[in-house]
Amino acid sequence: MTRNLLLNTDSYKLGVFLQYPKDTRAVSAFVTTRGNSFRPEVMFFGLQMFLKDYLSKPISRADIDEAEEIARDHGQPFDRKGWEHILNSHGGLLPLRIEALPEGAAIRRGVPVMQVVNTDPLVPWLTSYMETALLRAVWYPSTVATTAWRIRMAIQPFLDRTTDDPAGLQPSRISDYGCRSTSSVEQAAIGGAAHLVHFHSSDSLPAILQARRFYRASMPAHSIPAAEHGTIITWGQEHETEAYSNMIDNFASFGGYSVVSDSFDLHNAVSEIWGKKLQTKVRAAGGVLVVRPDSGDPIETPVQVVAQLAYAFGTRLNGKGFKVLDGNVRVIQSDGVSIQDIQMILGRLEGMGFSTENISFGMGSGLLHKINRDTMSFTMRTSAVQDVGGRWRTVVRRPSNPQEKVSMAGRVAAIADGYDIMPIPLEDLGNRPNLLQPVWQDGELLVDWSLDEIRARATAASLPR
């Protein structure tokens, strides 16, 4: 992974400095999602991580030398004069102004989330040059935050119908188990931080560190001790009870502990070992045993485990008339679950009279990896150029196909419209507040969102309208 910002781009970007009209002094572009939607369905998140981690570090002469060598041998031109100007006149910090929506904002497709323009007229090509890095910095965490938001909204009706404290239970329903499912530790950290916008449970230490470092979160998520197959099977099937008993001895004092229980025979483990042999010890230890089935039918198996634990440990009725397992036991399902699986499991449990609070879920690839830039169709569009006289000129791609929609063009703004956010031309803003607020200019961070602020914004966007 390169830390040379000059090389954090596509090869062809090395030649964009030769492609603008001679009188171009500034180029303005914005990041948005293609298409239209009737309600907010995209959640913006993640730009601040890139600003702090990459743009805050000045380029060096060594970076310029390396980029020039790579460009030459790679078959591309290189604007050494332009980069040396940035180094000498700006201390190596990129002369860019970036405006963005508040992170955690929920928007419709087609609403700009960020607008970028160069602030030095000698390097108008810089806006386009940074497209690759800026687009990547936004599309991935925003798509994960949107995925987590969809899961949150799918779970919420079950919490509302079957639990006494939906708001209190919601943050613990989904845990990030995706640290090993990503292609790199950076992806695990960035995607894991996006998950934390909606949930407070995670087993991803890179995500914890990311949120602490870039969003001023003291401890953004919690976890509990957990067994893995590798530790349980070392005891052998004949000593499975001792293996589980050891977990109680060592971890009940932590308040909760998760034990994968399908290393040999899941239903025997639940009904005979947990339900009979160790039931008294589980109760006496005082912690919460979280049984993890990790194989079998992804819908039926966790439902059966809840029913078996109900038979063995008993239940109580909550204020809405749904059965809640004894306070010493719960279930977590994390075997490749999808949003559809979660809805089917919760629906099955509700139909059997069980509360949603009896079960939580862990997600990995489905949360962090089974997405791409086209999931939400993120794009960055050049929309206006400024000439030597300071005049802005709207630029837009005009497709020959009459059925293809012409893109929004010109300098843009975003305004509140009730609970919604709408894009308008900047020239039409008038006295209305522009939600595209300056967050970065010439190496200086202008807004520093905390995770608490972002979470509050995301929660507000999740309320019924």
CSV table of C-alpha atoms in Angstrom, one decimal:
chain,number,residue,atom,x,y,z
A,1,MET,CA,0.0,0.0,0.0
A,2,THR,CA,1.5,3.3,-1.1
A,3,ARG,CA,1.6,6.3,1.2
A,4,ASN,CA,2.8,8.5,-1.6
A,5,LEU,CA,-0.2,10.6,-2.3
A,6,LEU,CA,1.0,11.4,-5.9
A,7,LEU,CA,0.7,7.7,-6.7
A,8,ASN,CA,-2.7,7.1,-5.0
A,9,THR,CA,-4.5,7.4,-8.2
A,10,ASP,CA,-5.2,5.9,-11.7
A,11,SER,CA,-2.3,6.0,-14.2
A,12,TYR,CA,-4.2,8.2,-16.6
A,13,LYS,CA,-4.6,10.9,-14.0
A,14,LEU,CA,-0.9,11.7,-14.5
A,15,GLY,CA,-1.7,13.3,-17.8
A,16,VAL,CA,-4.8,15.4,-16.9
A,17,PHE,CA,-2.7,18.5,-16.4
A,18,LEU,CA,-2.3,18.7,-20.2
A,19,GLN,CA,-6.0,18.3,-21.0
A,20,TYR,CA,-7.7,21.6,-19.8
A,21,PRO,CA,-8.2,24.8,-21.8
A,22,LYS,CA,-5.4,27.2,-21.3
A,23,ASP,CA,-7.5,29.7,-19.4
A,24,THR,CA,-8.8,27.2,-16.8
A,25,ARG,CA,-8.0,28.4,-13.3
A,26,ALA,CA,-10.3,26.2,-11.1
A,27,VAL,CA,-12.2,22.9,-11.5
A,28,SER,CA,-15.2,22.0,-9.3
A,29,ALA,CA,-16.5,18.5,-9.0
A,30,PHE,CA,-18.9,16.7,-6.6
A,31,VAL,CA,-19.4,13.1,-5.4
A,32,THR,CA,-22.9,11.7,-5.6
A,33,THR,CA,-24.8,8.5,-6.3
A,34,ARG,CA,-26.4,7.7,-9.6
A,35,GLY,CA,-30.2,7.3,-10.0
A,36,ASN,CA,-33.2,8.5,-8.1
A,37,SER,CA,-35.1,7.4,-5.0
A,38,PHE,CA,-38.3,8.3,-3.4
A,39,ARG,CA,-36.9,8.3,0.1
A,40,PRO,CA,-33.4,8.6,1.7
A,41,GLU,CA,-31.6,5.3,1.2
A,42,VAL,CA,-27.9,6.3,1.3
A,43,MET,CA,-25.9,7.1,4.5
A,44,PHE,CA,-22.9,9.3,4.1
A,45,PHE,CA,-19.8,8.4,6.2
A,46,GLY,CA,-16.1,8.1,6.2
A,47,LEU,CA,-14.5,11.2,4.5
A,48,GLN,CA,-13.0,12.4,7.8
A,49,MET,CA,-10.8,9.3,8.0
A,50,PHE,CA,-9.2,10.1,4.7
A,51,LEU,CA,-8.8,13.8,5.5
A,52,LYS,CA,-7.0,13.0,8.7
A,53,ASP,CA,-5.0,10.1,7.5
A,54,TYR,CA,-3.9,11.2,4.1
A,55,LEU,CA,-4.5,14.8,3.2
A,56,SER,CA,-3.1,16.0,6.5
A,57,LYS,CA,0.4,14.7,5.6
A,58,PRO,CA,2.3,17.0,3.2
A,59,ILE,CA,4.0,15.6,0.1
A,60,SER,CA,7.8,15.6,0.0
A,61,ARG,CA,10.4,16.0,-2.7
A,62,ALA,CA,11.1,12.3,-2.4
A,63,ASP,CA,7.4,11.6,-3.3
A,64,ILE,CA,7.8,13.8,-6.4
A,65,ASP,CA,11.0,12.0,-7.4
A,66,GLU,CA,9.4,8.6,-7.0
A,67,ALA,CA,6.3,9.6,-8.9
A,68,GLU,CA,8.3,11.1,-11.7
A,69,GLU,CA,10.3,7.9,-12.1
A,70,ILE,CA,7.2,5.7,-12.0
A,71,ALA,CA,5.4,7.9,-14.6
A,72,ARG,CA,8.4,7.9,-17.0
A,73,ASP,CA,8.9,4.2,-16.9
A,74,HIS,CA,5.2,3.5,-16.9
A,75,GLY,CA,4.6,5.5,-20.1
A,76,GLN,CA,2.9,8.6,-18.7
A,77,PRO,CA,3.6,12.3,-18.6
A,78,PHE,CA,4.3,14.0,-15.3
A,79,ASP,CA,3.8,17.6,-14.1
A,80,ARG,CA,6.9,18.0,-11.9
A,81,LYS,CA,6.6,21.8,-12.1
A,82,GLY,CA,3.0,21.7,-10.7
A,83,TRP,CA,3.9,19.4,-7.9
A,84,GLU,CA,7.0,21.4,-7.0
A,85,HIS,CA,4.8,24.5,-6.9
A,86,ILE,CA,2.6,22.7,-4.4
A,87,LEU,CA,5.6,21.7,-2.3
A,88,ASN,CA,7.2,25.2,-2.4
A,89,SER,CA,4.2,27.4,-2.1
A,90,HIS,CA,1.9,25.3,0.1
A,91,GLY,CA,4.4,23.3,2.2
A,92,GLY,CA,3.4,20.1,0.4
A,93,LEU,CA,-0.3,20.4,1.5
A,94,LEU,CA,-2.7,20.1,-1.3
A,95,PRO,CA,-4.5,23.4,-2.2
A,96,LEU,CA,-8.1,22.0,-2.1
A,97,ARG,CA,-11.4,23.1,-0.6
A,98,ILE,CA,-13.7,20.3,0.3
A,99,GLU,CA,-17.3,20.8,1.3
A,100,ALA,CA,-19.4,17.9,2.6
A,101,LEU,CA,-22.6,16.9,4.2
A,102,PRO,CA,-22.5,16.0,7.9
A,103,GLU,CA,-21.4,12.4,8.4
A,104,GLY,CA,-24.3,10.2,9.3
A,105,ALA,CA,-26.7,12.1,7.1
A,106,ALA,CA,-29.3,10.0,5.2
A,107,ILE,CA,-29.9,11.1,1.7
A,108,ARG,CA,-31.7,10.1,-1.5
A,109,ARG,CA,-29.8,9.0,-4.5
A,110,GLY,CA,-28.6,11.9,-6.6
A,111,VAL,CA,-27.8,14.2,-3.7
A,112,PRO,CA,-24.2,15.4,-3.6
A,113,VAL,CA,-22.3,14.3,-0.5
A,114,MET,CA,-19.1,16.2,-1.2
A,115,GLN,CA,-17.9,19.1,-3.5
A,116,VAL,CA,-14.2,19.6,-4.3
A,117,VAL,CA,-12.4,22.6,-5.9
A,118,ASN,CA,-8.8,23.6,-6.2
A,119,THR,CA,-7.8,26.9,-4.4
A,120,ASP,CA,-4.6,27.6,-6.3
A,121,PRO,CA,-5.2,28.7,-10.0
A,122,LEU,CA,-1.9,27.3,-11.1
A,123,VAL,CA,-3.0,23.7,-10.4
A,124,PRO,CA,-6.6,23.4,-11.7
A,125,TRP,CA,-6.0,19.8,-12.6
A,126,LEU,CA,-5.6,18.8,-8.9
A,127,THR,CA,-9.4,18.3,-8.4
A,128,SER,CA,-9.5,15.6,-11.0
A,129,TYR,CA,-6.2,14.1,-10.0
A,130,MET,CA,-7.6,13.4,-6.5
A,131,GLU,CA,-10.8,11.8,-7.8
A,132,THR,CA,-9.7,8.2,-7.4
A,133,ALA,CA,-8.6,8.6,-3.8
A,134,LEU,CA,-11.5,10.8,-2.8
A,135,LEU,CA,-14.1,8.6,-4.4
A,136,ARG,CA,-12.6,5.5,-2.7
A,137,ALA,CA,-12.5,7.3,0.6
A,138,VAL,CA,-16.3,7.9,0.4
A,139,TRP,CA,-17.9,5.0,-1.5
A,140,TYR,CA,-16.7,2.1,0.7
A,141,PRO,CA,-17.5,3.4,4.2
A,142,SER,CA,-20.7,5.0,3.0
A,143,THR,CA,-21.8,1.7,1.5
A,144,VAL,CA,-21.0,-0.3,4.6
A,145,ALA,CA,-22.8,2.4,6.8
A,146,THR,CA,-25.8,2.1,4.4
A,147,THR,CA,-25.7,-1.7,4.6
A,148,ALA,CA,-25.7,-1.6,8.4
A,149,TRP,CA,-28.5,1.0,8.3
A,150,ARG,CA,-30.6,-1.4,6.2
A,151,ILE,CA,-30.0,-4.2,8.6
A,152,ARG,CA,-30.9,-1.9,11.5
A,153,MET,CA,-34.1,-0.9,9.8
A,154,ALA,CA,-35.0,-4.5,9.1
A,155,ILE,CA,-34.5,-5.5,12.7
A,156,GLN,CA,-36.3,-2.5,14.2
A,157,PRO,CA,-39.9,-3.7,13.6
A,158,PHE,CA,-39.2,-6.9,15.4
A,159,LEU,CA,-37.8,-5.1,18.3
A,160,ASP,CA,-40.7,-2.7,18.4
A,161,ARG,CA,-43.3,-5.5,18.4
A,162,THR,CA,-41.7,-8.0,20.7
A,163,THR,CA,-39.4,-6.2,23.2
A,164,ASP,CA,-39.9,-3.8,26.1
A,165,ASP,CA,-36.8,-1.7,25.3
A,166,PRO,CA,-36.3,-1.5,21.6
A,167,ALA,CA,-33.9,1.5,21.7
A,168,GLY,CA,-31.8,0.0,24.4
A,169,LEU,CA,-31.5,-3.4,22.7
A,170,GLN,CA,-30.9,-2.2,19.1
A,171,PRO,CA,-27.2,-1.3,19.3
A,172,SER,CA,-26.2,-4.8,20.5
A,173,ARG,CA,-28.1,-6.8,17.8
A,174,ILE,CA,-25.3,-7.0,15.2
A,175,SER,CA,-21.7,-7.6,15.9
A,176,ASP,CA,-18.9,-7.1,13.4
A,177,TYR,CA,-17.2,-10.5,12.8
A,178,GLY,CA,-15.6,-9.4,9.5
A,179,CYS,CA,-12.0,-8.7,10.5
A,180,ARG,CA,-10.9,-11.9,8.7
A,181,SER,CA,-13.4,-11.5,5.9
A,182,THR,CA,-11.7,-8.4,4.4
A,183,SER,CA,-8.8,-8.1,2.0
A,184,SER,CA,-6.7,-5.9,4.3
A,185,VAL,CA,-6.5,-4.6,7.8
A,186,GLU,CA,-7.3,-1.1,6.4
A,187,GLN,CA,-10.6,-2.4,4.9
A,188,ALA,CA,-11.4,-4.1,8.2
A,189,ALA,CA,-10.8,-0.8,10.0
A,190,ILE,CA,-12.7,1.5,7.7
A,191,GLY,CA,-15.6,-0.9,7.1
A,192,GLY,CA,-15.7,-1.8,10.8
A,193,ALA,CA,-15.8,1.9,11.8
A,194,ALA,CA,-18.8,2.3,9.4
A,195,HIS,CA,-20.6,-0.5,11.2
A,196,LEU,CA,-20.2,1.3,14.5
A,197,VAL,CA,-22.3,4.1,13.2
A,198,HIS,CA,-25.3,1.9,14.0
A,199,PHE,CA,-24.2,-0.8,16.4
A,200,HIS,CA,-22.1,-0.9,19.5
A,201,SER,CA,-20.9,-4.5,19.3
A,202,SER,CA,-17.8,-5.6,17.5
A,203,ASP,CA,-15.0,-8.1,17.5
A,204,SER,CA,-12.8,-6.1,15.2
A,205,LEU,CA,-9.9,-4.4,17.0
A,206,PRO,CA,-8.8,-2.5,13.9
A,207,ALA,CA,-12.3,-1.0,13.7
A,208,ILE,CA,-12.1,0.0,17.4
A,209,LEU,CA,-8.8,1.7,16.9
A,210,GLN,CA,-10.1,3.4,13.7
A,211,ALA,CA,-13.1,5.0,15.5
A,212,ARG,CA,-10.9,6.0,18.5
A,213,ARG,CA,-8.3,7.6,16.2
A,214,PHE,CA,-10.5,9.4,13.7
A,215,TYR,CA,-13.8,10.0,15.5
A,216,ARG,CA,-12.8,10.7,19.1
A,217,ALA,CA,-14.5,7.6,20.5
A,218,SER,CA,-13.2,6.5,23.8
A,219,MET,CA,-14.5,2.9,23.5
A,220,PRO,CA,-16.9,2.7,20.6
A,221,ALA,CA,-17.9,-1.0,21.0
A,222,HIS,CA,-18.0,-3.9,23.4
A,223,SER,CA,-17.2,-7.6,23.1
A,224,ILE,CA,-17.4,-10.6,25.3
A,225,PRO,CA,-15.0,-13.6,25.7
A,226,ALA,CA,-15.7,-16.3,23.2
A,227,ALA,CA,-14.7,-19.9,22.5
A,228,GLU,CA,-13.7,-21.1,19.1
A,229,HIS,CA,-13.8,-24.6,17.6
A,230,GLY,CA,-10.0,-24.9,17.9
A,231,THR,CA,-10.1,-24.6,21.7
A,232,ILE,CA,-13.1,-26.8,22.3
A,233,ILE,CA,-12.0,-29.7,20.1
A,234,THR,CA,-8.7,-30.0,21.9
A,235,TRP,CA,-10.6,-31.4,24.9
A,236,GLY,CA,-12.0,-34.2,22.8
A,237,GLN,CA,-15.7,-35.2,22.6
A,238,GLU,CA,-15.4,-37.3,25.8
A,239,HIS,CA,-14.5,-34.1,27.7
A,240,GLU,CA,-16.8,-31.7,26.0
A,241,THR,CA,-18.6,-31.0,29.3
A,242,GLU,CA,-15.3,-30.1,31.0
A,243,ALA,CA,-14.5,-27.8,28.0
A,244,TYR,CA,-17.7,-25.9,28.6
A,245,SER,CA,-17.3,-25.9,32.3
A,246,ASN,CA,-13.9,-24.3,31.9
A,247,MET,CA,-15.5,-21.5,29.9
A,248,ILE,CA,-17.9,-20.8,32.8
A,249,ASP,CA,-15.0,-20.8,35.3
A,250,ASN,CA,-12.8,-18.4,33.4
A,251,PHE,CA,-15.3,-16.0,31.8
A,252,ALA,CA,-18.6,-15.8,33.6
A,253,SER,CA,-17.1,-13.0,35.7
A,254,PHE,CA,-16.9,-10.9,32.6
A,255,GLY,CA,-20.7,-10.6,32.5
A,256,GLY,CA,-21.1,-12.5,29.3
A,257,TYR,CA,-19.3,-15.3,27.4
A,258,SER,CA,-20.0,-16.9,24.1
A,259,VAL,CA,-19.5,-20.7,23.5
A,260,VAL,CA,-19.6,-22.2,20.1
A,261,SER,CA,-21.5,-25.5,20.7
A,262,ASP,CA,-21.5,-27.5,17.5
A,263,SER,CA,-18.0,-28.9,17.6
A,264,PHE,CA,-19.5,-32.4,18.0
A,265,ASP,CA,-23.3,-32.6,18.4
A,266,LEU,CA,-25.0,-29.3,18.7
A,267,HIS,CA,-28.4,-30.5,20.0
A,268,ASN,CA,-26.8,-32.8,22.6
A,269,ALA,CA,-24.7,-29.9,23.7
A,270,VAL,CA,-27.7,-27.6,24.1
A,271,SER,CA,-30.2,-30.0,25.6
A,272,GLU,CA,-28.0,-32.4,27.6
A,273,ILE,CA,-24.8,-30.5,28.5
A,274,TRP,CA,-26.0,-26.9,28.8
A,275,GLY,CA,-29.6,-27.8,29.6
A,276,LYS,CA,-28.9,-30.5,32.3
A,277,LYS,CA,-25.3,-31.2,33.3
A,278,LEU,CA,-24.2,-27.5,33.5
A,279,GLN,CA,-27.5,-25.7,34.0
A,280,THR,CA,-27.0,-25.2,37.7
A,281,LYS,CA,-23.4,-24.0,37.3
A,282,VAL,CA,-24.5,-21.6,34.5
A,283,ARG,CA,-27.1,-20.1,36.8
A,284,ALA,CA,-24.8,-20.0,39.9
A,285,ALA,CA,-22.0,-18.3,37.9
A,286,GLY,CA,-24.1,-15.3,37.2
A,287,GLY,CA,-22.9,-14.4,33.8
A,288,VAL,CA,-24.8,-14.7,30.5
A,289,LEU,CA,-24.0,-17.8,28.5
A,290,VAL,CA,-24.4,-17.0,24.8
A,291,VAL,CA,-24.8,-20.2,22.8
A,292,ARG,CA,-23.5,-20.1,19.3
A,293,PRO,CA,-24.7,-22.6,16.8
A,294,ASP,CA,-22.3,-22.5,13.9
A,295,SER,CA,-23.7,-25.0,11.4
A,296,GLY,CA,-26.9,-26.6,10.2
A,297,ASP,CA,-29.8,-24.9,8.6
A,298,PRO,CA,-29.2,-21.2,8.9
A,299,ILE,CA,-32.8,-20.5,9.7
A,300,GLU,CA,-34.1,-23.5,11.6
A,301,THR,CA,-31.0,-24.2,13.7
A,302,PRO,CA,-30.9,-21.0,15.8
A,303,VAL,CA,-34.6,-21.1,16.2
A,304,GLN,CA,-34.4,-24.7,17.5
A,305,VAL,CA,-31.6,-23.7,19.9
A,306,VAL,CA,-33.7,-20.9,21.4
A,307,ALA,CA,-36.6,-23.4,21.9
A,308,GLN,CA,-34.3,-25.9,23.5
A,309,LEU,CA,-32.9,-23.4,25.9
A,310,ALA,CA,-36.4,-22.2,26.7
A,311,TYR,CA,-37.3,-25.8,27.6
A,312,ALA,CA,-34.2,-26.3,29.8
A,313,PHE,CA,-33.9,-22.9,31.5
A,314,GLY,CA,-37.4,-21.5,31.3
A,315,THR,CA,-38.8,-18.2,30.2
A,316,ARG,CA,-40.7,-15.2,31.4
A,317,LEU,CA,-43.2,-13.0,29.6
A,318,ASN,CA,-42.3,-9.4,28.9
A,319,GLY,CA,-44.6,-6.5,28.8
A,320,LYS,CA,-45.7,-7.3,25.3
A,321,GLY,CA,-46.5,-10.9,26.0
A,322,PHE,CA,-43.5,-12.5,24.3
A,323,LYS,CA,-41.2,-15.1,25.9
A,324,VAL,CA,-37.8,-14.1,27.1
A,325,LEU,CA,-35.2,-16.7,28.0
A,326,ASP,CA,-33.9,-16.9,31.5
A,327,GLY,CA,-31.4,-14.1,32.1
A,328,ASN,CA,-28.4,-16.4,32.1
A,329,VAL,CA,-28.8,-17.6,28.5
A,330,ARG,CA,-29.0,-16.1,25.1
A,331,VAL,CA,-28.2,-17.1,21.5
A,332,ILE,CA,-26.0,-15.6,18.7
A,333,GLN,CA,-26.2,-16.7,15.1
A,334,SER,CA,-23.2,-15.8,12.9
A,335,ASP,CA,-22.9,-18.6,10.3
A,336,GLY,CA,-22.9,-16.5,7.1
A,337,VAL,CA,-26.1,-14.7,7.9
A,338,SER,CA,-27.7,-12.2,5.5
A,339,ILE,CA,-30.3,-9.6,6.0
A,340,GLN,CA,-32.9,-12.0,4.6
A,341,ASP,CA,-31.8,-14.7,7.0
A,342,ILE,CA,-32.1,-12.4,10.0
A,343,GLN,CA,-35.6,-11.4,9.0
A,344,MET,CA,-36.7,-15.0,8.6
A,345,ILE,CA,-35.2,-16.1,11.9
A,346,LEU,CA,-36.8,-13.2,13.8
A,347,GLY,CA,-40.1,-13.8,12.0
A,348,ARG,CA,-40.0,-17.5,12.9
A,349,LEU,CA,-39.2,-16.7,16.6
A,350,GLU,CA,-42.0,-14.1,16.7
A,351,GLY,CA,-44.4,-16.6,15.3
A,352,MET,CA,-43.5,-19.0,18.1
A,353,GLY,CA,-44.0,-16.3,20.7
A,354,PHE,CA,-40.3,-15.5,21.4
A,355,SER,CA,-39.0,-12.0,21.8
A,356,THR,CA,-36.2,-10.7,19.5
A,357,GLU,CA,-34.0,-10.0,22.6
A,358,ASN,CA,-33.3,-13.7,22.8
A,359,ILE,CA,-30.9,-13.6,19.9
A,360,SER,CA,-28.3,-11.4,18.3
A,361,PHE,CA,-26.2,-11.8,15.1
A,362,GLY,CA,-22.6,-11.6,13.9
A,363,MET,CA,-21.8,-10.6,10.4
A,364,GLY,CA,-18.6,-10.7,8.4
A,365,SER,CA,-18.5,-10.8,4.6
A,366,GLY,CA,-22.2,-9.8,4.2
A,367,LEU,CA,-21.4,-6.6,6.1
A,368,LEU,CA,-18.0,-5.6,4.9
A,369,HIS,CA,-17.1,-7.4,1.7
A,370,LYS,CA,-20.1,-8.4,-0.5
A,371,ILE,CA,-20.4,-4.8,-1.8
A,372,ASN,CA,-18.7,-2.7,-4.4
A,373,ARG,CA,-18.8,0.9,-5.8
A,374,ASP,CA,-21.8,-0.1,-8.0
A,375,THR,CA,-23.9,-1.2,-5.0
A,376,MET,CA,-24.9,2.4,-4.4
A,377,SER,CA,-23.5,3.7,-7.8
A,378,PHE,CA,-21.1,6.3,-6.3
A,379,THR,CA,-19.5,8.6,-8.8
A,380,MET,CA,-17.5,11.9,-9.0
A,381,ARG,CA,-18.5,14.4,-11.7
A,382,THR,CA,-16.7,17.5,-12.9
A,383,SER,CA,-19.5,20.1,-13.0
A,384,ALA,CA,-17.9,23.6,-13.4
A,385,VAL,CA,-14.7,25.4,-14.4
A,386,GLN,CA,-13.5,28.9,-13.7
A,387,ASP,CA,-11.7,30.9,-16.3
A,388,VAL,CA,-8.9,33.5,-15.9
A,389,GLY,CA,-11.5,36.2,-15.4
A,390,GLY,CA,-13.0,34.4,-12.4
A,391,ARG,CA,-16.2,33.4,-14.3
A,392,TRP,CA,-17.7,30.0,-13.5
A,393,ARG,CA,-18.9,28.0,-16.5
A,394,THR,CA,-21.2,25.0,-16.1
A,395,VAL,CA,-19.9,21.8,-17.8
A,396,VAL,CA,-21.8,18.6,-18.2
A,397,ARG,CA,-21.7,15.5,-20.3
A,398,ARG,CA,-24.6,15.5,-22.8
A,399,PRO,CA,-25.3,12.0,-24.0
A,400,SER,CA,-26.7,11.5,-27.5
A,401,ASN,CA,-29.2,9.0,-26.2
A,402,PRO,CA,-32.3,11.0,-25.5
A,403,GLN,CA,-33.4,8.5,-22.9
A,404,GLU,CA,-30.3,9.0,-20.8
A,405,LYS,CA,-30.7,11.6,-18.1
A,406,VAL,CA,-28.5,14.7,-18.2
A,407,SER,CA,-26.5,15.0,-15.1
A,408,MET,CA,-26.7,17.8,-12.6
A,409,ALA,CA,-24.1,20.5,-13.4
A,410,GLY,CA,-22.6,23.7,-12.1
A,411,ARG,CA,-21.6,24.5,-8.6
A,412,VAL,CA,-24.0,22.8,-6.2
A,413,ALA,CA,-25.5,23.2,-2.8
A,414,ALA,CA,-27.7,21.0,-0.6
A,415,ILE,CA,-30.6,22.3,1.6
A,416,ALA,CA,-32.9,20.8,4.2
A,417,ASP,CA,-36.4,20.1,3.0
A,418,GLY,CA,-38.2,18.9,6.1
A,419,TYR,CA,-36.5,15.6,7.0
A,420,ASP,CA,-35.1,15.4,3.5
A,421,ILE,CA,-32.0,16.9,1.8
A,422,MET,CA,-32.3,18.3,-1.7
A,423,PRO,CA,-29.7,19.4,-4.2
A,424,ILE,CA,-29.9,22.9,-5.8
A,425,PRO,CA,-27.6,25.1,-7.9
A,426,LEU,CA,-25.4,27.1,-5.7
A,427,GLU,CA,-26.6,30.3,-7.4
A,428,ASP,CA,-30.1,29.6,-6.2
A,429,LEU,CA,-29.1,29.1,-2.5
A,430,GLY,CA,-29.9,32.7,-1.4
A,431,ASN,CA,-30.0,33.0,2.4
A,432,ARG,CA,-30.8,29.4,3.0
A,433,PRO,CA,-28.2,27.3,5.0
A,434,ASN,CA,-26.0,25.2,2.7
A,435,LEU,CA,-25.6,21.7,4.2
A,436,LEU,CA,-22.5,21.2,2.1
A,437,GLN,CA,-20.3,22.8,4.7
A,438,PRO,CA,-16.5,23.4,4.3
A,439,VAL,CA,-14.7,20.6,6.1
A,440,TRP,CA,-11.2,20.9,4.7
A,441,GLN,CA,-9.2,23.7,3.1
A,442,ASP,CA,-5.5,23.8,2.2
A,443,GLY,CA,-4.4,21.2,4.7
A,444,GLU,CA,-6.7,22.3,7.6
A,445,LEU,CA,-9.5,20.3,9.0
A,446,LEU,CA,-12.4,22.6,9.5
A,447,VAL,CA,-15.0,20.2,11.1
A,448,ASP,CA,-14.1,17.3,13.4
A,449,TRP,CA,-17.2,15.1,13.8
A,450,SER,CA,-17.3,12.8,16.8
A,451,LEU,CA,-18.8,9.3,16.6
A,452,ASP,CA,-21.4,10.3,19.1
A,453,GLU,CA,-22.6,13.1,16.9
A,454,ILE,CA,-22.7,10.8,13.8
A,455,ARG,CA,-24.6,8.1,15.7
A,456,ALA,CA,-27.1,10.7,16.9
A,457,ARG,CA,-27.6,11.8,13.3
A,458,ALA,CA,-28.0,8.2,12.1
A,459,THR,CA,-30.5,7.5,14.9
A,460,ALA,CA,-32.6,10.5,14.0
A,461,ALA,CA,-32.6,9.3,10.4
A,462,SER,CA,-33.9,5.9,11.6
A,463,LEU,CA,-37.0,7.2,13.3
A,464,PRO,CA,-40.4,6.6,11.8
A,465,ARG,CA,-41.5,9.4,9.5
